[in-house]
Amino acid sequence: MVNPSWRTLRYNDPFMSLVVVGSVAYDGIETPHGKEDRLLGGSATYISLAARFFGPAQIVAVVGEDFAAEDVQLLKDRGVDLEGLERAAGKTFYWSGVYSEDLNDRTTLRTDLNVFAEFSPKLPAAYRSESYLFLGNIQPTLQSQVREQMTGARLVGGDTMNLWIRENRQELAETLRRWDVLLVNDSEARMLSGENHLRRAAEKILAMGPRTLIIKRGEYGAVLFRRDGYFVTPGFLLESVFDPTGAGDSFAGGFMGYLAGCGADPDDHLVLRQAVIYGSVLGSFCCERFGVRRLLDLTRDEIDARYREFRAFTQF
Amino acid sequence: MVNPSWRTLRYNDPFMSLVVVGSVAYDGIETPHGKEDRLLGGSATYISLAARFFGPAQIVAVVGEDFAAEDVQLLKDRGVDLEGLERAAGKTFYWSGVYSEDLNDRTTLRTDLNVFAEFSPKLPAAYRSESYLFLGNIQPTLQSQVREQMTGARLVGGDTMNLWIRENRQELAETLRRWDVLLVNDSEARMLSGENHLRRAAEKILAMGPRTLIIKRGEYGAVLFRRDGYFVTPGFLLESVFDPTGAGDSFAGGFMGYLAGCGADPDDHLVLRQAVIYGSVLGSFCCERFGVRRLLDLTRDEIDARYREFRAFTQF
């Protein structure tokens, strides 16, 4: 049995910062449990709010003139560094969607890219020497540009989506070559590899560059694939799911935040497994309330208790 | 870490026999990998062929005059006791179905109950003093009748299906009261409890009598619920799935066979967890070839190797 706090001590530089590139948005969300408009959202928001439990998080994103001062304050209060948050003329990215009765399907009602349409990530000078980078779901060429500016990065992870897999396959292949970790969901993995079967899909994707592939399976958990082995975790059985929005991004934040927080080596298979559990823990908490709300009142003690519960309910 | 072979030694009566009540049938199966007619099938067949790796299995079932001598021999050669296999005038139960391209859906083409329509399980005298009983998916009143004949049983497990939940709810509730373990899939658990949410469904079902509930989730694994805790295992990531027919019954056979094989106490939570893994192992092997074929050439060494692989890919 490995004690995660002991593992942390093995590394030289704990509590390293995680640079997160992605979107900051306002979301309109309707689930069987209620309806809310203009909730603070976006991938960079969820990722940084989940990652900050393990160490500092720094956002590279863009918002419009309508972005509320209290939302800036909310992120600052949680220790999220906003030097890389650009404010542009126009409105903040807005998305709205409605979930099915069982929360397994969601229909997008509106996507107004607004200032996000012209987003060109600008890394503040201070961020360029950081060691941990997560490239949220943006156009692959933009991901490459950020990656190239962080030449000394120790561990680079990233995300993508069906749109880029379909429309920008070549650019995506180029940026993937320089990532350590790719996080996708199962349908994206199938689309990217052209393989329906998860193990064969993983083999093809690992051949594209990333040495670690995480496939998220929603309520059914996640799988980690590497050439030196694989790891499967079931999902946490929540008492009730209020709103699954941002669960995948919270997973990414928990996963990458834990790795940065313990200064992990990108090929330490055991620490990567622990990071998958922390990702699952953060993703599960995210669903317990609307939008980012559960991430705001969450404590590190609650996170560690659920991590221990994962160990207890998977051991045999 | 617990060594399962060590656990076996803790009990007084290892290699106890498992009495299995269910169907013996011929199946016509079509999957994207091929089409076969009149394959040996039926719940009691899969369950006993999976259970016999851990100790003796005894079948209580009925076949027709067309049941082939070589199929009798096939079961005998694998150590399945057939004293309780009745031969009746008429034809053997026949079922045929076709699977979707991704193997996740199946359409029944034909169900000819034949001699199974009048099946009234008759327990040979020698079976009545056995300690482990699995009541396969038959009419709940018949399950009760068998249960009552085995007054000294140490551990009784059973299965049911949507038809009985809908049409014979009262009889089902009565028989469930005297079971230790209920094994169902997730849609049956939801239907039986009237609860969509897995944890709440489990709570309601545990209140109906069984002290252990196993919910099978197909490729996503299984969950064990008890009042003293729960256990979740992901499914095995198969290289390729040829034919999922009988996977659920093979799970039941591996699960119950392991418990009988180590003379387990019905409330030994740790051994129940190990049994869920053995169930998952047998269910996964079953999918690797058509019908029962993979269960025929399988070895105990292969089973134990996959059990160890489960431990390796779930540990963190």
XYZ file of C-alpha atoms in Angstrom:
632
model
C 0.000 0.000 0.000
C 1.375 3.407 -0.919
C 0.728 6.450 1.174
C 0.237 9.398 -1.185
C 1.657 11.904 1.271
C 4.790 9.802 1.498
C 5.061 9.736 -2.296
C 4.856 13.510 -2.357
C 8.004 13.709 -0.283
C 9.963 11.678 -2.812
C 9.984 14.567 -5.229
C 12.154 17.644 -5.003
C 9.644 20.320 -5.882
C 6.227 19.791 -4.390
C 3.402 22.304 -4.817
C 4.505 23.309 -8.287
C 2.172 25.487 -10.280
C -0.117 24.278 -13.052
C -0.638 26.506 -16.087
C -4.119 25.984 -17.564
C -5.116 27.165 -21.044
C -8.819 27.016 -21.878
C -12.118 28.853 -21.777
C -13.785 31.012 -19.159
C -17.488 31.254 -19.861
C -21.012 31.851 -18.667
C -23.281 28.814 -18.819
C -27.034 28.352 -18.882
C -27.805 24.914 -17.488
C -31.068 22.998 -17.158
C -31.218 19.625 -15.410
C -34.172 17.740 -13.867
C -33.123 19.404 -10.587
C -33.391 23.001 -11.727
C -32.437 25.710 -14.171
C -29.784 28.397 -13.827
C -28.594 31.066 -16.212
C -25.182 32.798 -16.437
C -23.342 30.494 -14.086
C -19.578 30.925 -14.080
C -18.178 28.105 -16.262
C -15.656 27.204 -18.947
C -12.949 24.537 -19.007
C -10.160 26.700 -17.526
C -12.464 27.682 -14.657
C -13.343 24.110 -13.659
C -9.774 22.856 -14.177
C -8.154 25.587 -12.087
C -10.776 25.406 -9.314
C -10.129 21.641 -9.054
C -6.331 21.859 -9.390
C -5.848 24.557 -6.742
C -6.412 22.047 -3.928
C -2.976 20.591 -4.706
C -0.966 23.730 -5.484
C -1.157 27.040 -7.390
C -3.068 27.274 -10.678
C -2.533 29.906 -13.373
C -5.136 30.626 -16.046
C -4.564 31.608 -19.672
C -7.965 32.566 -21.106
C -10.064 35.447 -22.422
C -13.220 37.111 -21.126
C -15.375 39.963 -22.429
C -16.292 43.328 -20.973
C -19.348 41.766 -19.290
C -17.238 39.469 -17.087
C -18.279 40.312 -13.533
C -15.849 41.745 -10.974
C -17.231 39.273 -8.400
C -16.253 36.357 -10.623
C -12.716 37.710 -10.909
C -12.708 38.003 -7.132
C -14.140 34.475 -6.689
C -11.212 32.984 -8.641
C -8.626 35.183 -6.914
C -10.021 34.236 -3.498
C -9.420 30.562 -4.357
C -5.792 31.295 -5.200
C -6.149 31.147 -8.992
C -3.542 33.385 -10.652
C -5.208 35.596 -13.276
C -2.207 37.342 -14.855
C -2.947 35.354 -18.026
C -6.650 36.236 -18.095
C -7.103 38.650 -20.981
C -10.057 41.005 -21.195
C -11.183 41.756 -24.770
C -13.800 44.006 -26.345
C -17.102 42.128 -26.680
C -18.939 39.540 -24.653
C -17.759 36.492 -22.697
C -18.224 33.015 -24.241
C -21.782 31.864 -23.529
C -23.099 28.301 -23.680
C -26.418 26.831 -22.694
C -27.753 23.288 -22.654
C -30.425 21.022 -21.252
C -29.939 17.545 -19.778
C -32.182 14.512 -20.234
C -34.160 13.052 -17.309
C -31.426 10.471 -16.523
C -28.663 13.112 -17.083
C -26.923 10.860 -19.621
C -27.703 13.054 -22.643
C -27.424 16.744 -23.133
C -28.641 19.017 -25.888
C -26.830 22.283 -26.596
C -29.297 25.140 -26.894
C -26.900 27.972 -27.671
C -23.181 28.500 -28.256
C -22.090 32.143 -28.548
C -18.296 32.050 -28.882
C -18.096 35.871 -28.609
C -14.531 36.914 -27.570
C -13.476 33.231 -27.490
C -13.790 33.074 -31.318
C -10.616 35.158 -31.680
C -8.802 33.742 -28.666
C -5.051 33.636 -29.156
C -3.483 32.520 -25.869
C -0.774 34.864 -24.589
C 1.491 33.402 -21.935
C 2.740 35.941 -19.390
C 6.548 35.823 -19.170
C 6.360 34.483 -15.618
C 4.366 31.412 -16.752
C 6.911 30.283 -19.379
C 9.299 28.773 -16.899
C 6.616 26.688 -15.203
C 6.873 22.887 -15.346
C 3.263 21.687 -15.593
C 0.952 22.667 -18.417
C -2.582 21.622 -19.275
C -3.866 22.498 -22.731
C -7.650 22.617 -22.473
C -9.885 22.010 -25.437
C -8.984 24.759 -27.963
C -7.922 24.682 -31.638
C -4.876 22.341 -31.954
C -2.641 24.956 -33.629
C -3.180 27.273 -30.656
C -2.297 24.377 -28.339
C 0.972 23.927 -30.283
C 1.813 27.616 -29.990
C 1.468 27.525 -26.212
C 3.389 24.256 -25.971
C 6.324 25.763 -27.894
C 6.558 28.706 -25.530
C 7.016 26.376 -22.546
C 10.173 24.620 -23.676
C 11.193 23.577 -20.178
C 7.871 21.938 -19.239
C 8.282 18.702 -17.333
C 4.767 17.387 -17.983
C 2.278 18.513 -20.642
C -1.279 17.230 -20.680
C -4.142 18.164 -22.937
C -7.668 17.626 -24.083
C -9.421 17.802 -27.444
C -12.908 17.319 -28.905
C -14.797 15.777 -31.822
C -14.769 19.044 -33.792
C -10.939 19.203 -33.950
C -10.618 15.455 -34.565
C -12.900 15.828 -37.572
C -11.793 19.197 -38.968
C -8.162 19.606 -37.874
C -6.792 16.080 -37.749
C -3.351 17.014 -39.133
C -2.778 19.912 -36.714
C -4.027 17.741 -33.864
C -1.567 14.960 -34.773
C 1.261 17.514 -34.763
C 0.451 18.936 -31.348
C -0.183 15.481 -29.807
C 3.373 14.454 -30.670
C 4.694 16.793 -27.993
C 2.293 15.916 -25.162
C 2.961 13.532 -22.300
C -0.692 12.901 -21.448
C -3.883 13.016 -23.498
C -7.250 13.054 -21.685
C -10.325 12.252 -23.776
C -13.675 10.571 -23.306
C -14.485 7.192 -24.858
C -16.307 8.515 -27.927
C -13.415 10.895 -28.689
C -10.924 8.029 -28.312
C -12.926 5.930 -30.782
C -13.167 8.810 -33.242
C -9.490 9.747 -32.988
C -8.284 6.152 -33.474
C -10.983 4.906 -35.841
C -11.228 1.843 -33.553
C -14.395 0.893 -31.723
C -12.569 -1.339 -29.261
C -11.033 0.518 -26.308
C -7.759 -1.423 -26.056
C -7.042 -1.191 -29.779
C -8.056 2.476 -29.800
C -5.587 3.089 -26.977
C -2.771 1.320 -28.805
C -3.240 3.519 -31.871
C -3.430 6.717 -29.834
C -0.293 5.882 -27.832
C 1.481 5.457 -31.182
C 0.598 9.101 -31.997
C 2.856 10.460 -29.261
C 1.400 10.722 -25.736
C 2.983 8.164 -23.408
C -0.082 8.222 -21.173
C -3.677 8.136 -22.357
C -6.597 8.673 -19.994
C -10.004 7.659 -21.310
C -12.877 9.052 -19.263
C -16.068 6.954 -19.217
C -18.455 9.261 -17.355
C -20.274 7.518 -14.482
C -18.345 4.301 -15.254
C -14.952 5.739 -14.318
C -11.732 5.992 -16.280
C -8.945 3.946 -17.831
C -5.249 4.835 -17.950
C -3.227 3.293 -20.780
C 0.559 3.219 -21.062
C 2.963 0.929 -22.870
C 4.069 -0.415 -19.471
C 0.558 -1.305 -18.310
C -2.943 -0.079 -17.723
C -5.183 0.909 -14.848
C -8.969 0.887 -14.582
C -11.062 2.625 -11.962
C -14.833 2.500 -11.636
C -16.667 5.769 -11.100
C -17.797 6.957 -7.677
C -21.414 5.984 -6.927
C -22.887 9.371 -6.095
C -25.912 9.696 -3.816
C -27.401 12.089 -6.354
C -26.183 13.884 -9.452
C -27.369 17.484 -9.709
C -25.432 18.717 -12.711
C -22.694 16.857 -14.627
C -21.467 20.054 -16.361
C -17.715 20.441 -15.872
C -17.178 16.948 -14.403
C -14.678 16.045 -17.147
C -12.782 19.309 -16.659
C -12.796 18.851 -12.879
C -11.336 15.389 -13.477
C -8.569 16.979 -15.580
C -7.969 19.564 -12.848
C -7.748 16.970 -10.082
C -5.514 14.744 -12.194
C -3.084 17.448 -13.354
C -3.234 19.380 -10.093
C -2.189 16.313 -8.114
C 0.725 15.652 -10.496
C 1.928 19.268 -10.276
C 1.314 19.308 -6.537
C 3.725 16.467 -5.948
C 6.181 17.504 -8.684
C 5.569 14.173 -10.396
C 7.686 12.632 -13.087
C 5.566 12.169 -16.270
C 6.394 8.440 -16.359
C 5.795 7.514 -12.727
C 3.049 4.972 -13.348
C 1.993 4.670 -9.716
C 1.619 8.426 -9.182
C -0.309 8.625 -12.478
C -2.749 6.022 -11.077
C -3.197 8.035 -7.895
C -3.783 11.117 -10.041
C -6.569 9.277 -11.902
C -8.252 8.653 -8.543
C -7.903 12.303 -7.529
C -9.341 13.230 -10.935
C -12.286 10.908 -10.309
C -12.795 12.380 -6.845
C -12.910 15.971 -8.144
C -15.159 14.982 -11.075
C -17.601 13.294 -8.694
C -17.780 16.240 -6.286
C -18.399 18.608 -9.203
C -21.716 16.819 -10.001
C -23.128 17.352 -6.513
C -24.241 20.937 -7.114
C -24.902 23.315 -9.995
C -21.961 24.639 -11.987
C -18.752 25.208 -10.004
C -20.556 25.621 -6.650
C -19.441 22.358 -5.063
C -15.817 23.130 -5.981
C -16.079 26.392 -4.052
C -16.989 25.009 -0.612
C -15.057 21.747 -0.985
C -12.145 21.066 1.391
C -8.949 19.064 0.990
C -10.116 16.860 3.874
C -13.284 15.908 1.982
C -11.163 15.153 -1.098
C -8.795 12.909 0.832
C -11.703 11.134 2.557
C -13.235 10.277 -0.813
C -9.821 9.144 -2.093
C -9.673 6.729 0.851
C -13.240 5.621 0.090
C -12.105 4.773 -3.466
C -9.415 2.566 -1.968
C -11.910 0.936 0.401
C -14.537 0.115 -2.236
C -12.097 -1.209 -4.848
C -9.907 -3.412 -2.648
C -10.260 -7.168 -2.584
C -3.302 -8.026 0.758
C -5.132 -11.298 1.092
C -4.018 -14.437 -0.657
C -7.171 -16.235 -1.854
C -5.592 -19.677 -1.482
C -4.826 -18.867 2.131
C -8.423 -17.777 2.675
C -9.641 -21.087 1.325
C -7.826 -22.849 4.123
C -9.680 -20.901 6.782
C -12.872 -22.802 6.100
C -13.647 -26.306 7.254
C -15.269 -27.718 4.156
C -13.584 -26.633 0.969
C -14.684 -27.926 -2.457
C -18.311 -28.146 -1.445
C -20.810 -28.811 -4.174
C -23.024 -26.187 -5.810
C -26.579 -27.145 -6.773
C -27.716 -25.168 -9.825
C -31.358 -24.893 -10.902
C -31.992 -23.387 -14.324
C -32.347 -24.050 -18.019
C -30.463 -26.287 -20.429
C -31.103 -25.172 -23.984
C -30.032 -24.972 -27.579
C -29.203 -21.480 -28.828
C -29.019 -19.912 -32.265
C -26.621 -16.962 -32.051
C -25.641 -14.333 -34.605
C -22.960 -11.748 -33.835
C -20.849 -9.582 -36.191
C -18.247 -12.380 -35.923
C -20.417 -15.220 -37.202
C -23.571 -17.240 -36.926
C -24.141 -20.594 -35.234
C -27.251 -22.672 -34.745
C -28.115 -25.209 -32.010
C -25.217 -24.381 -29.709
C -25.447 -25.940 -26.265
C -26.700 -23.184 -23.949
C -29.059 -22.325 -21.092
C -28.411 -20.724 -17.704
C -27.717 -23.976 -15.792
C -25.212 -25.012 -18.470
C -23.163 -21.799 -18.286
C -23.398 -21.597 -14.494
C -22.253 -25.193 -13.904
C -19.484 -25.042 -16.528
C -18.133 -21.911 -14.809
C -18.631 -23.178 -11.240
C -16.926 -26.562 -11.755
C -13.472 -24.938 -11.728
C -13.866 -24.441 -7.973
C -15.621 -27.683 -6.959
C -18.428 -30.034 -8.007
C -21.583 -28.694 -9.670
C -24.955 -30.455 -9.771
C -27.637 -29.504 -12.283
C -31.412 -29.493 -11.798
C -32.971 -28.896 -15.235
C -35.022 -30.464 -18.001
C -34.200 -31.380 -21.602
C -36.233 -32.940 -24.422
C -35.837 -36.120 -26.405
C -33.675 -34.284 -28.962
C -30.950 -33.507 -26.413
C -27.789 -34.981 -27.891
C -25.845 -37.766 -26.173
C -22.603 -35.887 -26.916
C -23.882 -32.865 -24.954
C -24.653 -35.113 -21.980
C -21.134 -36.492 -22.309
C -19.632 -33.018 -22.640
C -21.118 -31.980 -19.282
C -20.202 -35.276 -17.599
C -16.614 -34.997 -18.855
C -16.357 -31.593 -17.116
C -17.487 -33.128 -13.838
C -21.054 -31.761 -13.871
C -23.368 -34.091 -11.963
C -26.491 -34.806 -14.039
C -28.613 -36.834 -11.608
C -31.020 -33.870 -11.492
C -31.234 -33.508 -15.277
C -34.699 -34.704 -16.247
C -35.522 -35.870 -19.752
C -39.114 -35.141 -20.815
C -41.222 -35.927 -23.875
C -40.874 -33.105 -26.425
C -38.099 -30.801 -27.549
C -35.373 -28.992 -25.632
C -35.797 -25.249 -24.918
C -34.646 -23.311 -27.995
C -33.683 -19.637 -28.158
C -32.194 -17.572 -30.962
C -31.060 -13.982 -31.162
C -28.960 -11.520 -33.117
C -26.520 -8.962 -31.700
C -25.964 -5.388 -32.899
C -22.700 -4.339 -34.543
C -21.233 -3.085 -31.216
C -22.648 -6.144 -29.334
C -24.433 -3.887 -26.849
C -27.954 -4.737 -28.052
C -29.547 -8.017 -28.858
C -32.817 -8.906 -30.516
C -34.539 -12.192 -29.721
C -35.613 -13.927 -32.912
C -37.276 -16.991 -31.427
C -38.112 -18.449 -28.007
C -39.522 -21.995 -28.041
C -39.918 -22.976 -24.393
C -40.803 -26.568 -25.347
C -40.234 -28.913 -22.344
C -39.083 -25.933 -20.242
C -42.684 -24.568 -20.251
C -43.759 -27.332 -17.840
C -40.501 -27.479 -15.871
C -41.041 -28.388 -12.249
C -37.623 -28.816 -10.634
C -37.195 -32.165 -8.844
C -34.293 -32.286 -6.420
C -32.647 -35.730 -6.182
C -32.517 -36.854 -2.532
C -28.728 -36.645 -2.540
C -28.825 -32.920 -3.431
C -31.067 -31.905 -0.513
C -28.319 -31.991 2.053
C -25.982 -29.793 0.012
C -24.989 -26.388 1.418
C -24.748 -24.122 -1.626
C -27.670 -23.448 -3.951
C -28.076 -21.183 -6.944
C -31.583 -20.565 -8.201
C -31.257 -19.591 -11.856
C -33.832 -17.483 -13.616
C -37.100 -19.482 -13.408
C -40.604 -18.663 -12.138
C -40.291 -17.379 -8.506
C -42.733 -19.943 -7.066
C -40.590 -22.758 -8.463
C -37.549 -21.087 -6.916
C -39.357 -21.097 -3.537
C -40.218 -24.779 -3.881
C -36.570 -25.715 -4.409
C -35.422 -23.422 -1.625
C -37.802 -25.103 0.826
C -36.432 -28.538 0.016
C -32.913 -27.471 0.958
C -33.552 -26.514 4.567
C -29.926 -26.889 5.619
C -28.447 -24.684 2.903
C -25.653 -22.437 4.141
C -25.782 -19.976 1.235
C -28.564 -19.450 -1.298
C -28.109 -17.198 -4.303
C -30.457 -16.494 -7.150
C -31.275 -14.586 -10.276
C -34.476 -13.212 -11.779
C -35.614 -11.270 -14.846
C -37.903 -8.449 -15.986
C -40.765 -10.841 -16.812
C -41.071 -12.099 -13.200
C -40.533 -8.625 -11.739
C -43.457 -7.383 -13.815
C -45.819 -10.370 -13.704
C -45.009 -12.152 -10.417
C -43.867 -9.422 -8.058
C -45.560 -10.899 -4.995
C -44.137 -14.420 -5.481
C -40.740 -12.911 -6.207
C -40.846 -10.873 -2.971
C -41.688 -14.055 -1.051
C -38.830 -16.107 -2.463
C -36.317 -13.240 -2.129
C -36.936 -13.150 1.613
C -35.120 -16.460 2.007
C -32.093 -15.766 -0.216
C -28.659 -14.655 0.961
C -27.552 -13.214 -2.391
C -29.441 -11.734 -5.324
C -27.629 -11.275 -8.653
C -29.290 -8.989 -11.208
C -28.235 -6.591 -13.920
C -28.672 -2.829 -13.589
C -31.947 -2.561 -15.510
C -33.477 -5.376 -13.412
C -32.313 -3.662 -10.218
C -33.981 -0.423 -11.325
C -37.200 -2.227 -12.252
C -37.318 -4.265 -9.056
C -36.745 -1.240 -6.797
C -38.531 1.423 -8.823
C -35.438 3.580 -8.291
C -33.311 4.880 -11.142
C -30.354 5.625 -8.906
C -28.135 2.592 -8.196
C -27.401 3.286 -4.514
C -31.026 3.967 -3.663
C -32.134 0.935 -5.726
C -29.704 -1.203 -3.736
C -30.999 0.085 -0.404
C -34.567 -0.847 -1.306
C -33.600 -4.307 -2.576
C -31.531 -5.088 0.524
C -34.645 -4.263 2.559
C -36.493 -7.051 0.670
C -34.367 -9.795 2.225
C -31.047 -10.634 0.549
C -28.105 -9.498 2.672
C -25.899 -9.260 -0.411
C -26.889 -7.718 -3.734
C -24.719 -8.006 -6.825
C -25.563 -5.659 -9.686
C -23.938 -6.661 -12.976
C -23.179 -3.798 -15.378
C -22.017 -5.709 -18.461
C -18.718 -4.436 -19.870
C -18.539 -1.884 -17.019
C -18.179 -4.493 -14.281
C -20.216 -5.123 -11.175
C -21.158 -3.662 -7.796
C -21.659 -5.550 -4.539
C -23.935 -3.927 -1.961
C -24.301 -4.940 1.677
C -25.397 -3.077 4.785
C -21.786 -3.218 6.009
C -20.311 -1.676 2.859
C -20.014 -1.868 -0.894
C -17.501 -2.939 -3.505
C -17.136 -1.845 -7.113
C -15.106 -3.562 -9.810
C -14.650 -2.388 -13.378
C -15.077 -4.948 -16.151
C -12.144 -6.709 -17.788
C -11.027 -4.944 -20.992
C -11.227 -7.801 -23.465
C -9.066 -7.845 -26.597
C -12.170 -8.790 -28.556
C -15.698 -9.869 -27.735
C -16.985 -12.686 -29.914
C -20.278 -13.508 -28.238
C -21.624 -12.092 -24.950
C -24.270 -14.852 -24.635
C -24.029 -16.486 -21.216
C -21.598 -13.933 -19.772
C -24.010 -13.058 -16.931
C -24.583 -16.737 -16.127
C -20.844 -17.439 -16.256
C -20.428 -14.571 -13.793
C -22.985 -16.232 -11.494
C -21.182 -19.567 -11.884
C -17.768 -18.123 -11.078
C -19.175 -16.150 -8.151
C -21.171 -18.999 -6.563
C -18.638 -21.675 -7.498
C -15.867 -19.798 -5.724
C -17.999 -19.389 -2.584
C -18.926 -23.096 -2.530
C -15.362 -24.065 -3.393
C -14.006 -22.377 -0.290
C -16.986 -23.277 1.925
C -17.598 -19.584 2.473
C -19.746 -18.025 5.118
C -22.586 -15.990 3.472
C -21.564 -12.847 5.364
C -17.803 -12.900 4.830
C -17.557 -9.574 3.023
C -13.958 -10.059 1.869
C -14.591 -13.501 0.352
C -17.726 -12.110 -1.334
C -15.537 -9.428 -2.959
C -13.106 -12.063 -4.204
C -16.072 -14.039 -5.551
C -17.197 -10.960 -7.527
C -13.756 -10.883 -9.169
C -13.928 -14.614 -9.992
C -17.399 -13.996 -11.420
C -16.012 -11.169 -13.563
C -13.140 -13.382 -14.708
C -15.463 -16.203 -15.812
C -17.877 -13.752 -17.470
C -15.033 -12.182 -19.442
C -13.637 -15.524 -20.646
C -17.102 -16.605 -21.765
C -17.231 -13.730 -24.324
C -14.043 -14.815 -26.068
C -15.658 -17.534 -28.171
C -19.109 -18.630 -29.319
C -21.487 -20.178 -26.784
C -19.852 -22.232 -24.032
C -16.727 -23.046 -26.080
C -14.270 -20.899 -24.160
C -15.471 -22.420 -20.878
C -14.609 -25.874 -22.218
C -10.891 -25.382 -22.910
C -10.324 -22.895 -20.077
C -7.938 -23.870 -17.251
C -7.813 -22.923 -13.578
C -4.354 -21.425 -14.221
C -5.794 -19.044 -16.819
C -8.560 -18.100 -14.377
C -6.111 -17.357 -11.575
C -3.842 -15.390 -13.930
C -6.740 -13.136 -14.911
C -7.728 -12.783 -11.231
C -4.180 -11.501 -10.574
C -4.475 -9.192 -13.586
C -7.642 -7.715 -12.009
C -5.624 -6.986 -8.894
C -2.804 -5.455 -10.949
C -4.972 -3.124 -13.028
C -7.137 -1.892 -10.131
C -4.428 -1.232 -7.538
C -3.219 2.270 -6.738
